[in-house]
Amino acid sequence: MRILITGGAGYIGSHTLLDLLSADHEALVVDNFSNSSPKALDRVRELTNRNFDVAEGDVRDLSSISARIEAFKPEAVIHFAGLKSVGESTEIPLHYYDHNVNGTLALLRAMDAVGCRNIVFSSSATVYGDPEYLPYDEHHRLAPANPYGRSKLFVEEILKDWAATGGKSAVILRYFNPVGAHVSGRIGEDPWGVPNNLVPFVSQVAVGRREKLHVFGNDYDTRDGTGVRDYIHVCDLASAHVAAVSFAANHNGAEVINVGTGIGASVLEVVKAFETAAGKPVPYGIAPRRAGDIAEYYADASKAKRLLGWSAKYTLADMCSSAWKWQSMNPNGYED
Ligand code: NAD
Ligand code: UFG
């Protein structure tokens, strides 16, 4: 299939691109490199021994995205491009709505113009908000607590309306917590500045770039008092996209699908697994709770199995060993 991948140079996009090329799909990447490096794409070429085109550009730019789509004539689009920092979204919400919502609108208009009928979209478990029950299934009430989460929810609703116009398919994937890296250690997560997320922070402590981890709260109502999340290996997430794109090609309408393992791990369990993977201690201290954090959540991942025939195969140990391999081989990310 010919697949346009927006945000294909990013963390999840680059791993998915690799899987799509390995499955013999043809790809075009559109990325403005606002949060990624073209080097990730060079490494995907090297790992797959496959070439693909890259268009540097912004998904919000309708004339440019239309021209790209017109020339490539994709049969499906996987839409990763967007902004993703929860904290930043509370400071510059309009920026988030512009990239995430307007970006998607421009993309859908450009797709309509050439009759491209299939899209897979990166949504997030953050759309659920405070859990009414666990695991979250796709029918759980939606109550995102920040502009980032609301931008994802708005796009989900837009996609449902778009897909209802006939002969179209939107697969909305609600990711839980993607971590880890490709087994080669050549591509991985490369956050700019101080990492917000747990595993990149732990990785940077282990490699000596940061002194210690701050564990945000140990007085939650969880098994060891620290926050519990459903961490999912980025390579499992990538394979879910390959399955979703095939599903979209054979179905009409919109489907919302959780992508997680169904298993929660606490902050301290992640630290322990990482210490084992890296073979060294990860110093940490207990800090106050982080505003807006939820104590515990994890996915009901049964719909993904039922509809896509997909389920996660990697363990927390795999996630930590691959994250460590990437971090130790590339202590400064793609900068070297
Ligand atoms: P990322 O920042 O690594 O990748 C996003 C890519 O999109 C980057 O390459 C960036 O340069 C590009 N981009 C951003 N705005 C753009 C624009 N307007 N036009 C063109 N390119 C643009 O992030 P990621 O972790 O790979 O996340 C991919 C998607 O998955 C995002 O939509 C994110 O919201 C969603 N998501 C991520 C997580 C997570 O924890 N990583 C969790 C749930 C959902
Ligand atoms: N944590 C720490 N110290 C840190 C970073 C995180 O203790 O330095 C803790 C958090 O308090 C939380 C857990 O580690 O208990 C996971 O935190 P992350 O920041 O890694 O992940 P979140 O669950 O907060 O959010 C992530 C993404 C969101 C996305 C969500 C989807 O950042 O964008 O997963 O479930 F929406």
Coordinates of C-alpha atoms and ligand atoms in Angstrom, one line a residue:
M1 CA 0.0 0.0 0.0
R2 CA 1.1 3.6 -0.5
I3 CA 1.1 5.3 2.9
L4 CA 1.6 8.9 3.8
I5 CA 3.1 9.2 7.3
T6 CA 2.9 12.6 9.0
G7 CA 5.3 13.1 11.8
G8 CA 7.2 10.0 10.5
A9 CA 10.6 11.3 11.8
G10 CA 9.3 11.3 15.4
Y11 CA 9.6 8.7 18.1
I12 CA 6.6 6.5 17.3
G13 CA 6.6 7.5 13.6
S14 CA 10.1 6.3 12.9
H15 CA 9.5 2.9 14.5
T16 CA 6.2 2.5 12.6
L17 CA 7.9 3.6 9.3
L18 CA 10.5 0.9 9.8
D19 CA 7.8 -1.7 10.2
L20 CA 5.8 -0.5 7.2
L21 CA 8.8 -0.6 5.0
S22 CA 9.7 -4.1 6.3
A23 CA 6.1 -5.2 5.4
D24 CA 6.7 -3.9 1.8
H25 CA 4.6 -0.8 2.0
E26 CA 5.6 2.3 0.1
A27 CA 6.0 5.4 2.3
L28 CA 6.1 9.2 2.1
V29 CA 7.0 11.1 5.2
V30 CA 5.8 14.6 5.9
D31 CA 7.5 16.2 8.9
N32 CA 8.4 19.8 9.9
F33 CA 11.2 18.4 12.2
S34 CA 10.0 20.7 15.0
N35 CA 10.5 17.8 17.4
S36 CA 12.7 15.3 15.5
S37 CA 15.8 14.8 13.5
P38 CA 16.2 13.8 9.8
K39 CA 18.9 11.4 11.1
A40 CA 16.1 9.1 12.4
L41 CA 15.0 8.7 8.8
D42 CA 18.6 8.0 7.6
R43 CA 18.8 5.3 10.2
V44 CA 15.5 3.8 9.1
R45 CA 16.8 3.7 5.5
E46 CA 20.0 2.0 6.8
L47 CA 18.1 -0.6 8.9
T48 CA 15.6 -1.5 6.2
N49 CA 17.7 -1.1 3.2
R50 CA 14.7 0.6 1.6
N51 CA 14.3 4.2 0.3
F52 CA 11.3 6.5 0.7
D53 CA 10.6 10.2 0.0
V54 CA 10.6 12.8 2.7
A55 CA 8.8 16.2 2.4
E56 CA 9.8 18.8 4.9
G57 CA 6.6 20.7 5.6
D58 CA 3.8 21.5 8.0
V59 CA 0.6 19.6 8.0
R60 CA -1.3 22.8 8.6
D61 CA -0.1 24.2 5.3
L62 CA -3.0 23.1 3.1
S63 CA -1.5 24.0 -0.3
S64 CA 1.8 22.2 0.5
I65 CA 0.1 19.1 2.0
S66 CA -2.3 19.0 -0.9
A67 CA 0.5 19.1 -3.5
R68 CA 2.3 16.3 -1.7
I69 CA -0.8 14.1 -1.5
E70 CA -1.8 14.9 -5.1
A71 CA 1.7 13.7 -6.3
F72 CA 2.0 10.6 -4.0
K73 CA -1.7 9.5 -4.2
P74 CA -1.6 7.6 -0.9
E75 CA -4.1 4.8 -0.2
A76 CA -3.9 5.5 3.5
V77 CA -2.5 8.1 5.9
I78 CA -1.0 7.5 9.4
H79 CA -1.2 10.8 11.2
F80 CA 1.3 11.2 14.0
A81 CA 2.3 14.9 13.5
G82 CA 1.3 17.0 16.4
L83 CA 2.4 18.5 19.7
K84 CA 2.3 16.2 22.8
S85 CA 3.5 17.9 26.0
V86 CA 0.7 18.0 28.6
G87 CA 2.4 20.8 30.6
E88 CA 3.2 23.0 27.6
S89 CA -0.4 22.6 26.4
T90 CA -1.7 24.4 29.5
E91 CA 0.7 27.3 28.7
I92 CA 0.1 27.7 25.0
P93 CA -3.3 26.0 24.4
L94 CA -4.0 27.8 21.1
H95 CA -0.8 26.5 19.6
Y96 CA -1.8 23.0 20.5
Y97 CA -5.3 23.3 19.0
D98 CA -3.7 24.9 15.9
H99 CA -1.2 22.0 15.3
N100 CA -3.4 19.2 16.4
V101 CA -6.9 20.2 15.2
N102 CA -6.1 22.5 12.3
G103 CA -3.4 20.2 11.1
T104 CA -5.8 17.3 11.0
L105 CA -8.5 19.4 9.2
A106 CA -6.0 20.4 6.5
L107 CA -4.9 16.8 6.1
L108 CA -8.5 15.5 5.7
R109 CA -9.3 18.2 3.1
A110 CA -6.2 17.3 1.1
M111 CA -7.2 13.6 1.4
D112 CA -10.7 14.3 0.2
A113 CA -9.4 16.2 -2.8
V114 CA -7.7 13.0 -4.1
G115 CA -10.2 10.5 -2.7
C116 CA -7.9 9.0 -0.1
R117 CA -10.3 7.3 2.3
N118 CA -8.3 5.7 5.1
I119 CA -6.6 7.3 8.1
V120 CA -5.0 5.9 11.3
F121 CA -4.8 8.5 14.0
S122 CA -2.6 8.8 17.1
S123 CA -4.9 9.5 20.1
S124 CA -4.1 9.0 23.7
A125 CA -5.4 7.3 26.8
T126 CA -5.3 10.8 28.3
V127 CA -8.7 11.4 26.7
Y128 CA -10.3 9.2 29.5
G129 CA -9.3 11.4 32.4
D130 CA -9.9 10.2 36.0
P131 CA -10.8 6.5 35.9
E132 CA -14.4 5.6 36.9
Y133 CA -13.3 2.0 36.6
L134 CA -10.2 0.1 35.5
P135 CA -9.1 -1.2 33.1
Y136 CA -10.3 1.6 30.8
D137 CA -12.3 0.1 27.9
E138 CA -13.2 2.2 24.9
H139 CA -16.7 3.0 26.3
H140 CA -15.2 4.7 29.4
R141 CA -16.4 8.3 29.9
L142 CA -14.1 10.8 28.2
A143 CA -13.0 13.7 30.3
P144 CA -9.5 14.9 29.3
A145 CA -8.0 17.2 32.0
N146 CA -5.8 19.5 29.8
P147 CA -5.7 21.2 26.4
Y148 CA -3.5 18.5 24.9
G149 CA -6.0 15.8 25.8
R150 CA -8.9 17.9 24.6
S151 CA -7.2 18.5 21.3
K152 CA -7.0 14.7 20.9
L153 CA -10.7 14.3 21.8
F154 CA -11.8 17.0 19.3
V155 CA -9.9 15.3 16.5
E156 CA -11.5 12.0 17.4
E157 CA -14.9 13.6 17.0
I158 CA -13.9 15.2 13.7
L159 CA -12.7 11.9 12.4
K160 CA -15.9 10.2 13.4
D161 CA -17.9 12.8 11.4
W162 CA -15.6 12.5 8.5
A163 CA -15.7 8.7 8.4
A164 CA -19.5 8.8 8.5
T165 CA -19.6 10.6 5.1
G166 CA -19.4 7.3 3.3
G167 CA -16.8 4.8 2.2
K168 CA -14.2 6.2 4.6
S169 CA -12.4 4.6 7.4
A170 CA -10.8 6.2 10.5
V171 CA -8.9 4.0 13.0
I172 CA -8.3 6.0 16.2
L173 CA -5.6 4.4 18.3
R174 CA -5.5 5.4 22.0
Y175 CA -2.0 4.8 23.0
F176 CA -1.1 4.1 26.6
N177 CA 2.5 4.8 27.6
P178 CA 4.9 4.1 24.7
V179 CA 8.5 3.4 25.8
G180 CA 11.6 1.5 24.6
A181 CA 13.4 1.5 21.3
H182 CA 14.1 -0.6 18.3
V183 CA 16.2 -3.7 19.1
S184 CA 19.1 -2.4 17.0
G185 CA 19.6 0.6 19.4
R186 CA 19.8 2.8 16.2
I187 CA 16.4 4.6 16.6
G188 CA 14.7 5.6 19.9
E189 CA 13.2 8.4 21.9
D190 CA 15.2 11.6 21.8
P191 CA 13.4 14.3 23.9
W192 CA 14.8 17.8 23.7
G193 CA 15.6 19.4 27.1
V194 CA 14.6 17.9 30.4
P195 CA 12.5 14.8 29.7
N196 CA 8.9 15.0 31.0
N197 CA 8.4 11.3 30.8
L198 CA 9.6 8.6 33.2
V199 CA 11.6 6.2 31.0
P200 CA 13.6 8.9 29.1
F201 CA 14.4 10.5 32.5
V202 CA 15.5 7.2 34.0
S203 CA 17.6 6.5 30.9
Q204 CA 19.4 9.8 31.2
V205 CA 20.1 9.2 34.9
A206 CA 21.5 5.7 34.1
V207 CA 23.8 7.1 31.3
G208 CA 25.0 9.9 33.7
R209 CA 23.4 12.9 32.1
R210 CA 21.2 13.5 35.2
E211 CA 22.0 13.0 38.8
K212 CA 18.8 11.3 40.1
L213 CA 15.2 10.5 39.3
H214 CA 12.5 12.4 41.2
V215 CA 9.7 10.0 41.9
F216 CA 6.5 12.2 41.8
G217 CA 4.7 10.9 44.9
N218 CA 4.8 7.7 46.9
D219 CA 1.5 8.2 48.8
Y220 CA -0.9 7.1 46.0
D221 CA -3.4 4.4 46.7
T222 CA -1.4 1.9 44.6
R223 CA 0.6 -1.2 45.6
D224 CA 3.8 0.6 46.5
G225 CA 2.4 4.2 46.6
T226 CA 3.9 5.3 43.3
G227 CA 2.0 5.9 40.0
V228 CA 1.0 3.0 37.9
R229 CA 0.8 3.1 34.1
D230 CA 0.4 0.7 31.2
Y231 CA 3.8 0.9 29.5
I232 CA 3.9 -0.4 25.9
H233 CA 6.9 -1.2 23.8
V234 CA 7.2 1.2 20.9
C235 CA 7.8 -1.8 18.5
D236 CA 4.5 -3.3 19.7
L237 CA 2.8 0.0 19.0
A238 CA 4.4 0.1 15.6
S239 CA 3.0 -3.3 14.7
A240 CA -0.4 -2.2 15.8
H241 CA -0.3 0.5 13.1
V242 CA 0.6 -2.0 10.4
A243 CA -2.4 -4.0 11.5
A244 CA -4.6 -0.9 11.7
V245 CA -3.8 0.3 8.2
S246 CA -4.8 -3.1 6.8
F247 CA -8.0 -3.0 8.9
A248 CA -8.8 0.5 7.6
A249 CA -8.5 -0.6 4.0
N250 CA -11.2 -3.2 4.5
H251 CA -13.7 -1.4 6.7
N252 CA -15.8 1.7 6.7
G253 CA -16.6 4.1 9.5
A254 CA -14.6 5.0 12.6
E255 CA -13.2 2.6 15.2
V256 CA -11.6 3.7 18.5
I257 CA -9.1 1.1 19.8
N258 CA -6.9 1.1 22.9
V259 CA -3.3 0.1 22.4
G260 CA -1.8 -1.1 25.6
T261 CA -0.6 -4.3 27.3
G262 CA -3.4 -4.4 29.9
I263 CA -0.7 -4.6 32.6
G264 CA 0.2 -1.8 34.9
A265 CA 3.7 -1.1 36.3
S266 CA 4.5 1.3 39.1
V267 CA 7.3 3.9 39.0
L268 CA 9.4 1.8 41.4
E269 CA 8.9 -1.3 39.3
V270 CA 10.1 0.5 36.2
V271 CA 13.2 1.7 38.1
K272 CA 13.9 -1.8 39.2
A273 CA 13.4 -3.3 35.8
F274 CA 15.7 -0.6 34.3
E275 CA 18.4 -1.2 36.9
T276 CA 18.4 -4.9 35.9
A277 CA 18.5 -4.0 32.2
A278 CA 21.4 -1.5 32.6
G279 CA 23.2 -3.5 35.3
K280 CA 23.6 -0.4 37.5
P281 CA 21.7 1.4 40.1
V282 CA 19.4 4.3 39.2
P283 CA 19.5 6.8 42.1
Y284 CA 16.2 8.3 43.0
G285 CA 14.5 10.4 45.6
I286 CA 10.8 10.9 46.5
A287 CA 9.4 14.3 45.4
P288 CA 5.9 15.8 45.7
R289 CA 3.1 14.6 43.5
R290 CA 3.1 16.2 40.0
A291 CA 0.0 18.3 39.4
G292 CA -2.6 16.6 37.2
D293 CA -1.2 13.0 37.6
I294 CA -3.6 10.1 38.0
A295 CA -2.7 7.4 40.5
E296 CA -3.2 4.4 38.3
Y297 CA -4.5 3.4 34.9
Y298 CA -4.1 0.6 32.3
A299 CA -5.9 -0.6 29.2
D300 CA -8.5 -3.2 28.4
A301 CA -6.7 -4.2 25.2
S302 CA -9.3 -6.9 24.1
K303 CA -10.8 -4.8 21.2
A304 CA -7.4 -4.5 19.5
K305 CA -7.1 -8.3 19.7
R306 CA -10.6 -8.8 18.4
L307 CA -10.5 -6.3 15.6
L308 CA -6.9 -6.1 14.6
G309 CA -5.7 -9.5 15.7
W310 CA -3.0 -7.6 17.5
S311 CA -1.7 -8.0 21.0
A312 CA 1.5 -6.8 22.7
K313 CA 4.3 -9.3 22.9
Y314 CA 7.1 -7.4 24.7
T315 CA 7.6 -7.3 28.5
L316 CA 8.7 -4.5 30.7
A317 CA 12.2 -6.1 30.8
D318 CA 12.3 -5.8 26.9
M319 CA 11.2 -2.2 27.1
C320 CA 13.9 -1.3 29.6
S321 CA 16.7 -3.3 27.8
S322 CA 15.9 -1.7 24.4
A323 CA 15.6 1.8 26.0
W324 CA 19.0 1.3 27.7
K325 CA 20.6 0.0 24.5
W326 CA 19.4 3.1 22.6
Q327 CA 20.5 5.5 25.4
S328 CA 23.9 3.9 25.9
M329 CA 24.7 3.7 22.2
N330 CA 23.4 7.3 21.7
P331 CA 24.1 9.1 25.0
N332 CA 23.1 12.4 23.3
G333 CA 20.4 11.1 21.1
Y334 CA 20.7 11.9 17.4
E335 CA 23.0 14.8 18.2
D336 CA 26.2 12.8 17.9
Ligands
NAD1 P1 7.2 13.1 18.4 O1 7.2 14.6 18.8 O2 8.5 12.4 18.5 O3 6.7 13.0 16.9 C1 5.8 13.9 16.3 C2 6.4 14.3 15.0 O4 5.5 15.3 14.3 C3 7.8 15.0 15.1 O5 8.7 14.5 14.2 C4 7.5 16.5 14.8 O6 8.6 17.1 14.2 C5 6.3 16.4 13.8 N1 5.4 17.5 13.8 C6 4.8 18.2 14.9 N2 4.0 19.1 14.5 C7 4.0 19.1 13.1 C8 3.3 19.8 12.1 N3 2.4 20.8 12.4 N4 3.5 19.5 10.8 C9 4.4 18.5 10.5 N5 5.1 17.8 11.4 C10 4.9 18.1 12.7 O7 6.0 12.4 19.2 P2 5.6 10.9 19.3 O8 5.9 10.5 20.7 O9 6.2 10.1 18.2 O10 4.1 11.0 19.2 C11 3.4 10.8 17.9 C12 1.9 11.1 18.1 O11 1.4 10.2 19.1 C13 1.6 12.5 18.5 O12 0.4 12.9 17.9 C14 1.3 12.3 20.0 O13 0.4 13.2 20.5 C15 0.7 10.9 20.1 N6 0.9 10.2 21.4 C16 2.2 10.1 21.9 C17 2.3 9.5 23.2 C18 3.7 9.4 23.8 O14 3.7 9.2 25.0 N7 4.8 9.5 23.1 C19 1.2 9.0 23.9 C20 -0.1 9.1 23.3 C21 -0.2 9.7 22.0
UFG2 N1 7.1 10.1 36.8 C1 8.0 10.3 37.9 N2 9.2 11.1 37.6 C2 9.4 11.6 36.4 C3 8.5 11.4 35.3 C4 7.3 10.7 35.6 O1 7.8 9.9 39.0 O2 10.4 12.3 36.2 C5 5.9 9.3 37.1 C6 4.6 10.0 36.9 O3 4.2 10.7 38.1 C7 3.7 8.9 36.5 C8 4.6 7.9 35.7 O4 5.9 8.3 36.1 O5 3.2 8.2 37.7 C9 4.5 8.1 34.2 O6 4.7 9.4 33.9 P1 5.0 9.9 32.4 O7 5.2 11.4 32.4 O8 6.0 9.0 31.8 O9 3.6 9.5 31.6 P2 2.1 10.0 31.8 O10 1.3 8.8 32.1 O11 2.0 11.1 32.8 O12 1.7 10.6 30.4 C10 2.1 10.0 29.2 C11 2.3 11.1 28.1 C12 1.0 11.7 27.8 C13 0.0 10.7 27.3 C14 -0.1 9.7 28.3 C15 -1.0 8.6 27.7 O13 3.2 12.1 28.6 O14 1.2 12.6 26.7 O15 1.1 9.1 28.7 O16 -1.4 7.7 28.6 F1 -1.2 11.3 27.1

